[in-house]
Amino acid sequence: MAILELHDVSKHFGDKSVLNGLDFSVPEGSIFGFVGENGVGKTTTMKMILGLETIYSGSILIDEKQVHYGDSIANKVVGYLPDVPEYYGYMTPIEYLTLCGRITGMDSGLLKTRINEMLKTVDLPIDKHRIHGFSRGMKQRLGIAQALLNEPKLLICDEPTSALDPIGRSEFLNLLASLRGKTTIVFSTHILTDVERIADRVGILHDGVLKANDSLANLKQQFAKPQIVLTFASKDDATQAGIVLGNNIQIADKKVILNYTGKFETVAEVILSSLLKEHLIPTSMNGQDTTLEDIFMEVTTS
Amino acid sequence: MISTWYFIRKEVMEAWRNYHILMITIVFVIFGISSPLFAKLTPEILKMASGSGMTIKMPDPTSVDSWQQYFKNIIQIGIYVLTVIFSSTISNEISRGTLVNLVAKGLPRYAIVLSKYIVAYAQWCLAVLIAFLISWGYTLYYFPDSKSPNVWTGVWPLLVFGLMFVAVTVFGSTLGKSNYLGFLASVIVFIILTLLNLFKDIKKYNPIALVTDNMSLVKGTENISHIMPAIWITIVLALVTVYLSVLVLKQKKL
């Protein structure tokens, strides 16, 4: 069952059309990676899902309830983590989370327990330190705590890892992965390896429509483009090798990149014998699987 | 409505921790002390300023002078101090993006406007009443006369005027991200109302009467019924302005 459904959603900013009939759904319990170039409309889509942005046409359903701009009914089952969360610096994390919890209608007894749990989860001190003294990473962690406070059915994260250092990013991704099956997660990012690491499904937004929306495995099958990368000692050797290996290759400095189909070992054997015949010996040879970046490039440039 | 209550508590905490309440208290305590004190000392100051060669005959100051000084301080300086403090109440939250999380959690936008309005108005009342009570005490001490029999009747139109003036400031701060829009809106409205007072026929309907006729009310030379139409119009305008603020904020991109 889908917890989030977008039906033919369009959005214009003045004369500029941002989204044209966006249509997709996110199954309950899944982690949905939402990728696209800068300014393509990812944040706008997320804000429309949250009722923070008007919808030009179409409809959005969360847990079978329609989202209306400015409406708060659907929002109570949704957690939101903006890319740069802003807080009231004069509050302590406990006071801020208490305000958030009360607005979402949480029971005060449960709220106290959840606040302690969440602060421990995100490793923030349970004391009277005020938020204005927090680092960016600490603010991001508080953002996670507030987003997950009411155990939302749907968690929306807008470029959540952009402000985190590598360790913080890894911890955050582990935290998201640990929610798999319990909370449906939609997260946008530019870091495609993050999506590859934890997402079950990937949506690629381009030119206002979702150009691809499937599981990563299916997308890899659909856009499969395995490559062999050969590295040579000199640029001249690489150019020579390029002539020997013929079409369907790219030469980049000392590297020769070949697209292939079929079994790696068979193709590698043919390539190596052709090169040895011409006394060209590569310093390295690697087989590369299709990455999300390859799929992204394929989808957005086709 | 429960969200409004939670947001009111947040607003009170903000006013306290950002030292708004402290600033208001200090400024208006000074007004409260200085109003009767200036009335008492003005003849002495003028005598000293005139030098030894001249003799200025001044009537003895009375409680009327003290209250005149009080209303002058509040209307010419006090309300603008308050307006500057409230000027960025909503615009600051929009420009910083602090409302996004809370609205995404289900905080209705009307609750934001209502809470900010209620807490700002409470601070207005606090300011006016602190200065009033101190001024009252000192006026009774310095000028134990019976020339100002209706001091309460004179001060409460000022509280009613605050209903509209605070609403205008809040409305101004919903219009954009600039922290000065609230202040600007209040100043513009004050100027317009002052200009409207030039027309005799509409004087008694003009909200500005609530801050210009106070001394007549204090002395008892004018009855409150005289400015009753202005009071009702002020209340209606306050409600309309708050409603407009909600409408504007509903359309605002957070």
Coordinates of C-alpha atoms in Angstrom, one line a residue, chain B residues 2-253:
Chain B
I2 CA -4.7 24.5 21.8
S3 CA -1.8 25.2 19.4
T4 CA -2.4 28.9 20.0
W5 CA -1.9 28.4 23.7
Y6 CA 1.4 26.5 23.1
F7 CA 2.6 29.2 20.8
I8 CA 1.6 31.9 23.3
R9 CA 3.8 30.2 25.8
K10 CA 6.7 30.2 23.3
E11 CA 6.1 33.9 22.6
V12 CA 6.2 34.7 26.4
M13 CA 9.4 32.7 26.7
E14 CA 10.9 34.6 23.7
A15 CA 9.9 38.0 25.1
W16 CA 11.5 37.1 28.5
R17 CA 14.7 35.4 27.3
N18 CA 15.3 38.0 24.5
Y19 CA 15.0 40.7 27.2
H20 CA 12.0 42.4 25.6
I21 CA 10.1 42.4 28.9
L22 CA 13.1 43.7 30.8
M23 CA 13.7 46.5 28.3
I24 CA 10.0 47.5 28.3
T25 CA 10.0 47.4 32.1
I26 CA 13.1 49.6 32.4
V27 CA 11.9 52.2 29.8
F28 CA 8.4 52.5 31.2
V29 CA 9.5 52.5 34.8
I30 CA 11.6 55.5 33.8
F31 CA 8.6 57.1 32.2
G32 CA 6.6 56.4 35.3
I33 CA 9.1 58.1 37.6
S34 CA 10.1 60.9 35.3
S35 CA 6.6 62.2 34.4
P36 CA 5.6 63.5 37.9
L37 CA 9.3 64.4 38.6
F38 CA 9.6 66.6 35.5
A39 CA 6.3 68.2 36.3
K40 CA 7.6 69.0 39.8
L41 CA 11.0 70.2 38.7
T42 CA 10.1 72.1 35.5
P43 CA 9.5 75.5 37.3
E44 CA 12.8 75.1 39.2
I45 CA 14.7 74.2 36.0
L46 CA 13.2 77.2 34.2
K47 CA 14.1 79.4 37.1
M48 CA 17.7 78.2 36.9
A49 CA 17.8 78.5 33.1
S50 CA 16.6 82.1 33.1
G51 CA 19.6 83.4 35.1
S52 CA 19.7 85.9 37.9
G53 CA 18.7 89.0 35.9
M54 CA 15.1 87.8 35.1
T55 CA 12.2 86.8 37.2
I56 CA 9.8 84.2 35.7
K57 CA 6.5 83.8 37.4
M58 CA 5.3 80.3 37.0
P59 CA 2.1 78.8 38.5
D60 CA 2.7 76.0 41.0
P61 CA 2.7 72.6 39.2
T62 CA -0.3 70.4 39.8
S63 CA -1.3 66.8 39.2
V64 CA -2.6 67.9 35.7
D65 CA 1.0 68.8 34.7
S66 CA 2.1 65.4 35.9
W67 CA -0.5 63.5 33.9
Q68 CA 0.1 65.7 30.9
Q69 CA 3.8 64.7 31.0
Y70 CA 2.8 61.0 31.4
F71 CA 0.6 61.0 28.3
K72 CA 3.2 63.0 26.3
N73 CA 5.9 60.4 27.2
I74 CA 3.7 57.5 26.3
I75 CA 2.3 58.8 23.1
Q76 CA 5.3 60.6 21.7
I77 CA 8.0 58.1 22.7
G78 CA 6.5 55.1 24.4
I79 CA 4.4 53.7 21.7
Y80 CA 7.2 53.9 19.2
V81 CA 9.6 52.1 21.5
L82 CA 7.0 49.3 21.7
T83 CA 6.5 49.4 17.9
V84 CA 10.2 49.0 17.3
I85 CA 10.2 45.9 19.7
F86 CA 7.2 44.3 18.0
S87 CA 8.1 45.4 14.4
S88 CA 9.9 42.2 13.4
T89 CA 7.7 39.8 15.3
I90 CA 6.6 37.8 12.2
S91 CA 9.0 39.0 9.5
N92 CA 12.0 37.8 11.5
E93 CA 10.5 34.3 11.8
I94 CA 9.8 34.2 8.0
S95 CA 13.2 35.5 7.0
R96 CA 15.0 33.0 9.4
G97 CA 12.7 30.1 8.5
T98 CA 11.9 29.2 12.1
L99 CA 8.3 28.6 11.3
V100 CA 8.8 25.9 8.7
N101 CA 9.3 23.0 11.2
L102 CA 6.3 24.1 13.3
V103 CA 3.9 24.7 10.5
A104 CA 5.0 21.4 8.9
K105 CA 4.0 19.8 12.2
G106 CA 0.5 21.2 12.1
L107 CA 0.8 24.6 13.7
P108 CA -2.1 26.6 12.1
R109 CA -1.0 29.9 10.7
Y110 CA -3.8 31.8 12.4
A111 CA -2.3 30.5 15.7
I112 CA 0.9 32.3 14.9
V113 CA -0.8 35.6 14.2
L114 CA -3.1 35.3 17.3
S115 CA -0.3 34.4 19.6
K116 CA 2.0 37.1 18.5
Y117 CA -0.8 39.6 18.7
I118 CA -1.9 38.6 22.2
V119 CA 1.6 38.5 23.6
A120 CA 2.5 41.9 22.0
Y121 CA -0.7 43.4 23.3
A122 CA 0.0 42.0 26.8
Q123 CA 3.4 43.8 26.7
W124 CA 1.7 47.0 25.6
C125 CA -0.7 46.8 28.6
L126 CA 2.3 45.9 30.9
A127 CA 4.2 49.0 29.6
V128 CA 1.3 51.4 29.9
L129 CA 0.2 50.1 33.3
I130 CA 3.7 50.0 34.8
A131 CA 4.3 53.6 33.9
F132 CA 0.7 54.5 34.9
L133 CA 0.9 53.0 38.4
I134 CA 4.3 54.5 39.2
S135 CA 3.2 57.8 37.8
W136 CA 0.0 57.6 39.9
G137 CA 1.9 56.9 43.1
Y138 CA 4.3 59.7 42.6
T139 CA 1.6 62.1 41.4
L140 CA -0.3 61.5 44.6
Y141 CA 2.9 62.0 46.6
Y142 CA 4.0 65.2 44.9
F143 CA 0.6 66.8 44.1
P144 CA -2.0 65.8 46.6
D145 CA -4.7 67.9 44.8
S146 CA -8.1 67.0 43.3
K147 CA -7.5 68.4 39.9
S148 CA -7.2 65.0 38.2
P149 CA -10.2 63.1 39.4
N150 CA -10.6 60.5 36.6
V151 CA -7.1 59.1 36.0
W152 CA -8.4 55.6 35.1
T153 CA -10.9 57.0 32.6
G154 CA -8.0 58.8 30.9
V155 CA -5.7 55.7 30.7
W156 CA -7.9 53.0 29.5
P157 CA -8.5 54.5 26.0
L158 CA -4.7 54.2 25.7
L159 CA -5.1 50.5 26.3
V160 CA -7.9 50.3 23.7
F161 CA -5.8 52.2 21.2
G162 CA -3.1 49.6 21.7
L163 CA -5.5 46.9 20.4
M164 CA -5.4 48.6 17.0
F165 CA -1.8 49.9 17.0
V166 CA -0.3 46.5 17.9
A167 CA -2.6 44.9 15.2
V168 CA -1.2 47.3 12.6
T169 CA 2.4 46.5 13.7
V170 CA 1.8 42.8 13.5
F171 CA 0.1 43.2 10.1
G172 CA 3.1 45.2 8.8
S173 CA 5.4 42.5 9.9
T174 CA 3.5 39.9 7.9
L175 CA 4.0 41.8 4.7
G176 CA 7.6 41.1 4.0
K177 CA 10.9 39.9 5.4
S178 CA 12.1 43.3 6.4
N179 CA 12.2 43.9 10.1
Y180 CA 11.1 47.6 9.6
L181 CA 7.8 47.0 7.9
G182 CA 5.9 46.7 11.1
F183 CA 7.3 49.9 12.4
L184 CA 6.7 51.6 9.0
A185 CA 3.1 50.4 8.9
S186 CA 2.4 51.8 12.4
V187 CA 4.0 55.2 11.6
I188 CA 2.0 55.5 8.4
V189 CA -1.2 54.6 10.1
F190 CA -0.5 57.1 12.9
I191 CA 0.2 59.9 10.4
I192 CA -3.0 59.1 8.4
L193 CA -5.1 59.2 11.6
T194 CA -3.5 62.5 12.7
L195 CA -4.3 64.0 9.3
L196 CA -7.9 62.7 9.4
N197 CA -8.2 64.6 12.7
L198 CA -8.1 67.8 10.7
F199 CA -11.7 67.1 9.6
K200 CA -13.9 68.2 12.4
D201 CA -16.9 65.9 11.4
I202 CA -14.9 62.7 11.8
K203 CA -13.0 63.6 15.0
K204 CA -15.2 61.6 17.3
Y205 CA -14.9 58.5 15.1
N206 CA -11.2 58.8 14.7
P207 CA -9.2 56.3 16.8
I208 CA -6.6 59.0 17.3
A209 CA -9.0 60.5 19.8
L210 CA -8.0 57.7 22.2
V211 CA -4.6 59.2 22.5
T212 CA -5.4 62.9 22.2
D213 CA -8.4 63.4 24.5
N214 CA -6.9 61.7 27.5
M215 CA -6.3 64.9 29.6
S216 CA -9.9 66.1 29.1
L217 CA -11.0 62.7 30.5
V218 CA -8.6 62.9 33.4
K219 CA -9.7 66.4 34.4
G220 CA -13.3 65.4 33.9
T221 CA -14.0 68.2 31.4
E222 CA -15.0 65.5 28.8
N223 CA -17.1 62.4 29.2
I224 CA -16.0 58.9 28.0
S225 CA -19.2 58.8 25.9
H226 CA -17.7 61.5 23.7
I227 CA -15.1 59.1 22.3
M228 CA -17.2 56.0 22.4
P229 CA -17.7 55.9 18.6
A230 CA -13.9 56.1 18.2
I231 CA -13.5 53.2 20.8
W232 CA -15.8 50.9 18.8
I233 CA -14.2 51.8 15.5
T234 CA -10.7 51.1 17.0
I235 CA -11.9 47.7 18.2
V236 CA -13.4 46.8 14.8
L237 CA -10.3 48.0 13.0
A238 CA -8.1 45.9 15.3
L239 CA -10.2 42.8 14.6
V240 CA -10.2 43.5 10.8
T241 CA -6.4 44.1 10.9
V242 CA -5.7 40.8 12.8
Y243 CA -7.9 39.0 10.3
L244 CA -6.0 40.6 7.4
S245 CA -2.7 39.5 9.0
V246 CA -3.9 35.9 9.1
L247 CA -5.0 36.1 5.4
V248 CA -1.6 37.6 4.4
L249 CA 0.4 35.0 6.4
K250 CA -1.7 32.2 4.8
Q251 CA -0.4 33.2 1.4
K252 CA 3.2 33.7 2.6
K253 CA 5.9 31.3 1.5

